[in-house]
Amino acid sequence: MTATTIPTKTNSTSQRFADWAVIGITVVALLAGYLFKNSVESRSVPFTVAGISAQTPQGWLLNTAQGNQILHVTDPLSSGFGTTYTIENNPIAPNATMDQVVGLLILDRGQSLNSFRVLEQKKVTVSGRTAYEIGYVYVESNPNLTHNDIPNIVRGLDYIFLNGDHAIVASYWADENAFSSDLGRFQQFLGSLKF
């Protein structure tokens, strides 16, 4: 019987250095790509109407505002229901309380949105201002019967601020599957809101 020896391969110092250099360059390239992606996604455009200003995401579609809306922007790259931010400037009675304003808004949403359900509501502080947050869900279906689109489940958040004889309502609507991932960008938008 003969003994067979398997030669062992030893890496030289330069080979080990090359291996680690490739790993290091890959990590740096991934980090640089991530930072570039974030800088592109966080670009914004200033918006000002009637003393209310905010930073809207660059590249989003500016839709025609309806009723008391002064801003309605939608992300054209969203899948399903397009992620949307709106700002409403609603007149209120001189002595209206926050609870009354919130009650009227919930009633309005219940009448205008399909299968509307409130998930949570609470008082919050946003950029040092007292506000009221309402979290809800509704079903968005295309009213055009010629389309065979499946209705979307949309999650929404409303932030209500009292400002003299007006209630400023900043809203966030997103497809249920994109709600959590898109929420951080809405928080930046909400933080830029000034009135």
CSV table of C-alpha atoms in Angstrom, one decimal:
chain,number,residue,atom,x,y,z
A,1,MET,CA,0.0,0.0,0.0
A,2,THR,CA,1.4,3.4,-0.9
A,3,ALA,CA,0.7,6.5,1.0
A,4,THR,CA,-0.5,9.5,-1.1
A,5,THR,CA,0.1,12.9,0.2
A,6,ILE,CA,-2.1,15.8,-0.9
A,7,PRO,CA,-0.1,18.9,-1.4
A,8,THR,CA,-1.5,21.8,0.7
A,9,LYS,CA,-1.9,25.2,-0.9
A,10,THR,CA,-0.6,28.0,1.1
A,11,ASN,CA,-1.6,31.6,0.3
A,12,SER,CA,1.1,34.1,0.2
A,13,THR,CA,0.8,37.4,2.0
A,14,SER,CA,0.0,39.2,-1.3
A,15,GLN,CA,-2.8,36.7,-2.2
A,16,ARG,CA,-4.4,37.2,1.2
A,17,PHE,CA,-4.1,41.0,0.8
A,18,ALA,CA,-5.7,40.8,-2.6
A,19,ASP,CA,-8.6,38.8,-1.1
A,20,TRP,CA,-9.2,41.3,1.6
A,21,ALA,CA,-8.8,44.2,-0.8
A,22,VAL,CA,-11.6,42.8,-3.0
A,23,ILE,CA,-13.9,42.5,0.0
A,24,GLY,CA,-13.1,46.0,1.2
A,25,ILE,CA,-13.6,47.6,-2.3
A,26,THR,CA,-17.0,45.7,-2.6
A,27,VAL,CA,-18.1,47.0,0.8
A,28,VAL,CA,-17.1,50.6,0.0
A,29,ALA,CA,-18.8,50.4,-3.4
A,30,LEU,CA,-22.1,49.1,-1.8
A,31,LEU,CA,-22.0,51.9,0.8
A,32,ALA,CA,-21.3,54.6,-1.8
A,33,GLY,CA,-24.3,53.3,-3.9
A,34,TYR,CA,-26.5,53.3,-0.8
A,35,LEU,CA,-25.6,56.8,0.1
A,36,PHE,CA,-26.1,58.0,-3.5
A,37,LYS,CA,-29.5,56.3,-3.7
A,38,ASN,CA,-30.6,58.0,-0.4
A,39,SER,CA,-29.4,61.4,-1.6
A,40,VAL,CA,-31.4,61.1,-4.9
A,41,GLU,CA,-34.5,59.8,-3.1
A,42,SER,CA,-34.4,62.6,-0.5
A,43,ARG,CA,-34.3,65.5,-3.0
A,44,SER,CA,-37.2,67.9,-2.5
A,45,VAL,CA,-39.0,70.8,-4.1
A,46,PRO,CA,-40.3,73.8,-2.0
A,47,PHE,CA,-44.0,74.4,-2.0
A,48,THR,CA,-45.8,77.5,-0.6
A,49,VAL,CA,-49.5,78.4,-0.8
A,50,ALA,CA,-51.4,80.8,1.5
A,51,GLY,CA,-48.7,80.9,4.2
A,52,ILE,CA,-48.3,77.1,4.3
A,53,SER,CA,-45.0,75.7,3.1
A,54,ALA,CA,-43.4,72.3,2.9
A,55,GLN,CA,-40.7,70.3,1.0
A,56,THR,CA,-42.4,67.9,-1.5
A,57,PRO,CA,-40.5,65.0,-3.0
A,58,GLN,CA,-38.8,65.9,-6.3
A,59,GLY,CA,-40.2,64.0,-9.3
A,60,TRP,CA,-43.6,63.4,-7.9
A,61,LEU,CA,-46.7,64.3,-9.9
A,62,LEU,CA,-48.5,67.4,-8.8
A,63,ASN,CA,-52.2,66.7,-9.1
A,64,THR,CA,-55.1,69.1,-9.3
A,65,ALA,CA,-56.2,69.9,-5.7
A,66,GLN,CA,-59.9,69.5,-4.9
A,67,GLY,CA,-62.0,71.3,-2.4
A,68,ASN,CA,-59.9,72.7,0.4
A,69,GLN,CA,-56.8,70.8,-0.7
A,70,ILE,CA,-53.9,73.1,-1.4
A,71,LEU,CA,-51.4,70.3,-2.2
A,72,HIS,CA,-51.9,66.8,-3.8
A,73,VAL,CA,-48.7,65.0,-4.9
A,74,THR,CA,-48.3,61.4,-5.9
A,75,ASP,CA,-45.3,59.1,-6.4
A,76,PRO,CA,-45.4,58.0,-10.1
A,77,LEU,CA,-43.1,55.0,-9.3
A,78,SER,CA,-45.4,53.5,-6.7
A,79,SER,CA,-46.8,50.0,-7.4
A,80,GLY,CA,-50.5,49.5,-6.7
A,81,PHE,CA,-52.1,52.6,-5.2
A,82,GLY,CA,-49.7,55.6,-5.7
A,83,THR,CA,-48.2,56.9,-2.5
A,84,THR,CA,-49.8,60.3,-2.0
A,85,TYR,CA,-49.4,63.4,0.3
A,86,THR,CA,-52.0,66.0,0.6
A,87,ILE,CA,-52.5,69.2,2.6
A,88,GLU,CA,-55.9,70.6,3.3
A,89,ASN,CA,-56.6,74.1,4.7
A,90,ASN,CA,-60.1,73.7,6.2
A,91,PRO,CA,-62.0,76.6,7.7
A,92,ILE,CA,-63.4,75.9,11.2
A,93,ALA,CA,-65.8,77.6,13.6
A,94,PRO,CA,-64.1,80.3,15.8
A,95,ASN,CA,-64.5,78.3,19.0
A,96,ALA,CA,-64.1,74.8,17.6
A,97,THR,CA,-62.2,72.3,19.7
A,98,MET,CA,-59.7,69.7,18.4
A,99,ASP,CA,-62.2,66.9,19.2
A,100,GLN,CA,-64.9,68.6,17.1
A,101,VAL,CA,-62.5,69.1,14.2
A,102,VAL,CA,-61.3,65.5,14.4
A,103,GLY,CA,-64.9,64.2,14.6
A,104,LEU,CA,-65.9,66.1,11.5
A,105,LEU,CA,-62.9,64.9,9.6
A,106,ILE,CA,-63.6,61.2,10.5
A,107,LEU,CA,-67.2,61.7,9.4
A,108,ASP,CA,-66.1,63.2,6.1
A,109,ARG,CA,-63.6,60.4,5.5
A,110,GLY,CA,-66.3,57.8,6.3
A,111,GLN,CA,-68.7,59.3,3.8
A,112,SER,CA,-66.1,59.8,1.0
A,113,LEU,CA,-63.9,56.7,1.3
A,114,ASN,CA,-65.0,53.1,0.6
A,115,SER,CA,-64.9,50.7,3.6
A,116,PHE,CA,-63.3,53.3,5.8
A,117,ARG,CA,-62.1,52.1,9.2
A,118,VAL,CA,-60.2,54.0,11.9
A,119,LEU,CA,-57.4,52.0,13.3
A,120,GLU,CA,-56.0,54.4,15.9
A,121,GLN,CA,-56.3,58.0,17.0
A,122,LYS,CA,-54.2,60.0,19.4
A,123,LYS,CA,-52.7,63.4,20.3
A,124,VAL,CA,-49.1,63.8,19.2
A,125,THR,CA,-46.5,66.5,19.0
A,126,VAL,CA,-45.0,67.3,15.5
A,127,SER,CA,-42.0,69.7,15.4
A,128,GLY,CA,-43.1,71.3,18.6
A,129,ARG,CA,-46.7,71.7,17.6
A,130,THR,CA,-49.7,69.9,19.1
A,131,ALA,CA,-51.5,67.7,16.6
A,132,TYR,CA,-53.9,64.9,16.4
A,133,GLU,CA,-53.1,61.7,14.4
A,134,ILE,CA,-55.6,59.4,12.9
A,135,GLY,CA,-54.6,56.1,11.3
A,136,TYR,CA,-57.1,54.4,9.1
A,137,VAL,CA,-57.6,52.0,6.2
A,138,TYR,CA,-59.9,52.1,3.2
A,139,VAL,CA,-60.5,50.4,-0.2
A,140,GLU,CA,-59.6,52.3,-3.3
A,141,SER,CA,-61.3,51.0,-6.5
A,142,ASN,CA,-61.1,52.5,-9.9
A,143,PRO,CA,-64.5,54.0,-10.7
A,144,ASN,CA,-63.9,53.3,-14.5
A,145,LEU,CA,-65.7,50.0,-15.1
A,146,THR,CA,-63.7,49.4,-18.3
A,147,HIS,CA,-60.6,48.6,-16.3
A,148,ASN,CA,-60.0,45.2,-14.7
A,149,ASP,CA,-58.0,46.6,-11.8
A,150,ILE,CA,-58.2,44.8,-8.5
A,151,PRO,CA,-59.2,47.2,-5.7
A,152,ASN,CA,-56.3,48.3,-3.4
A,153,ILE,CA,-56.2,48.4,0.3
A,154,VAL,CA,-54.9,51.8,1.3
A,155,ARG,CA,-53.6,52.8,4.7
A,156,GLY,CA,-53.8,56.5,5.6
A,157,LEU,CA,-52.5,58.9,8.3
A,158,ASP,CA,-54.0,62.3,8.9
A,159,TYR,CA,-52.2,64.9,11.1
A,160,ILE,CA,-54.6,67.7,12.1
A,161,PHE,CA,-53.2,71.1,13.4
A,162,LEU,CA,-55.4,74.0,14.6
A,163,ASN,CA,-54.2,77.3,13.2
A,164,GLY,CA,-56.6,80.1,14.1
A,165,ASP,CA,-59.8,79.8,12.2
A,166,HIS,CA,-58.4,76.9,10.0
A,167,ALA,CA,-57.5,73.3,10.5
A,168,ILE,CA,-54.4,72.2,8.6
A,169,VAL,CA,-54.6,68.5,7.6
A,170,ALA,CA,-51.5,66.8,6.3
A,171,SER,CA,-52.4,63.3,4.9
A,172,TYR,CA,-50.4,60.3,3.9
A,173,TRP,CA,-51.9,57.5,1.8
A,174,ALA,CA,-50.1,54.4,0.6
A,175,ASP,CA,-50.8,50.9,-0.6
A,176,GLU,CA,-50.9,48.6,2.4
A,177,ASN,CA,-47.8,46.8,1.2
A,178,ALA,CA,-45.7,50.0,0.8
A,179,PHE,CA,-47.1,51.9,3.9
A,180,SER,CA,-44.3,51.1,6.3
A,181,SER,CA,-41.4,51.4,3.9
A,182,ASP,CA,-42.6,54.8,2.6
A,183,LEU,CA,-43.5,56.2,6.0
A,184,GLY,CA,-40.0,57.6,6.8
A,185,ARG,CA,-40.2,59.9,3.8
A,186,PHE,CA,-43.6,61.2,4.8
A,187,GLN,CA,-42.2,62.0,8.2
A,188,GLN,CA,-39.6,64.2,6.5
A,189,PHE,CA,-42.3,65.9,4.6
A,190,LEU,CA,-44.4,66.4,7.7
A,191,GLY,CA,-41.3,67.8,9.5
A,192,SER,CA,-40.9,70.4,6.7
A,193,LEU,CA,-44.5,71.6,7.1
A,194,LYS,CA,-44.6,75.3,8.2
A,195,PHE,CA,-47.6,77.6,8.7
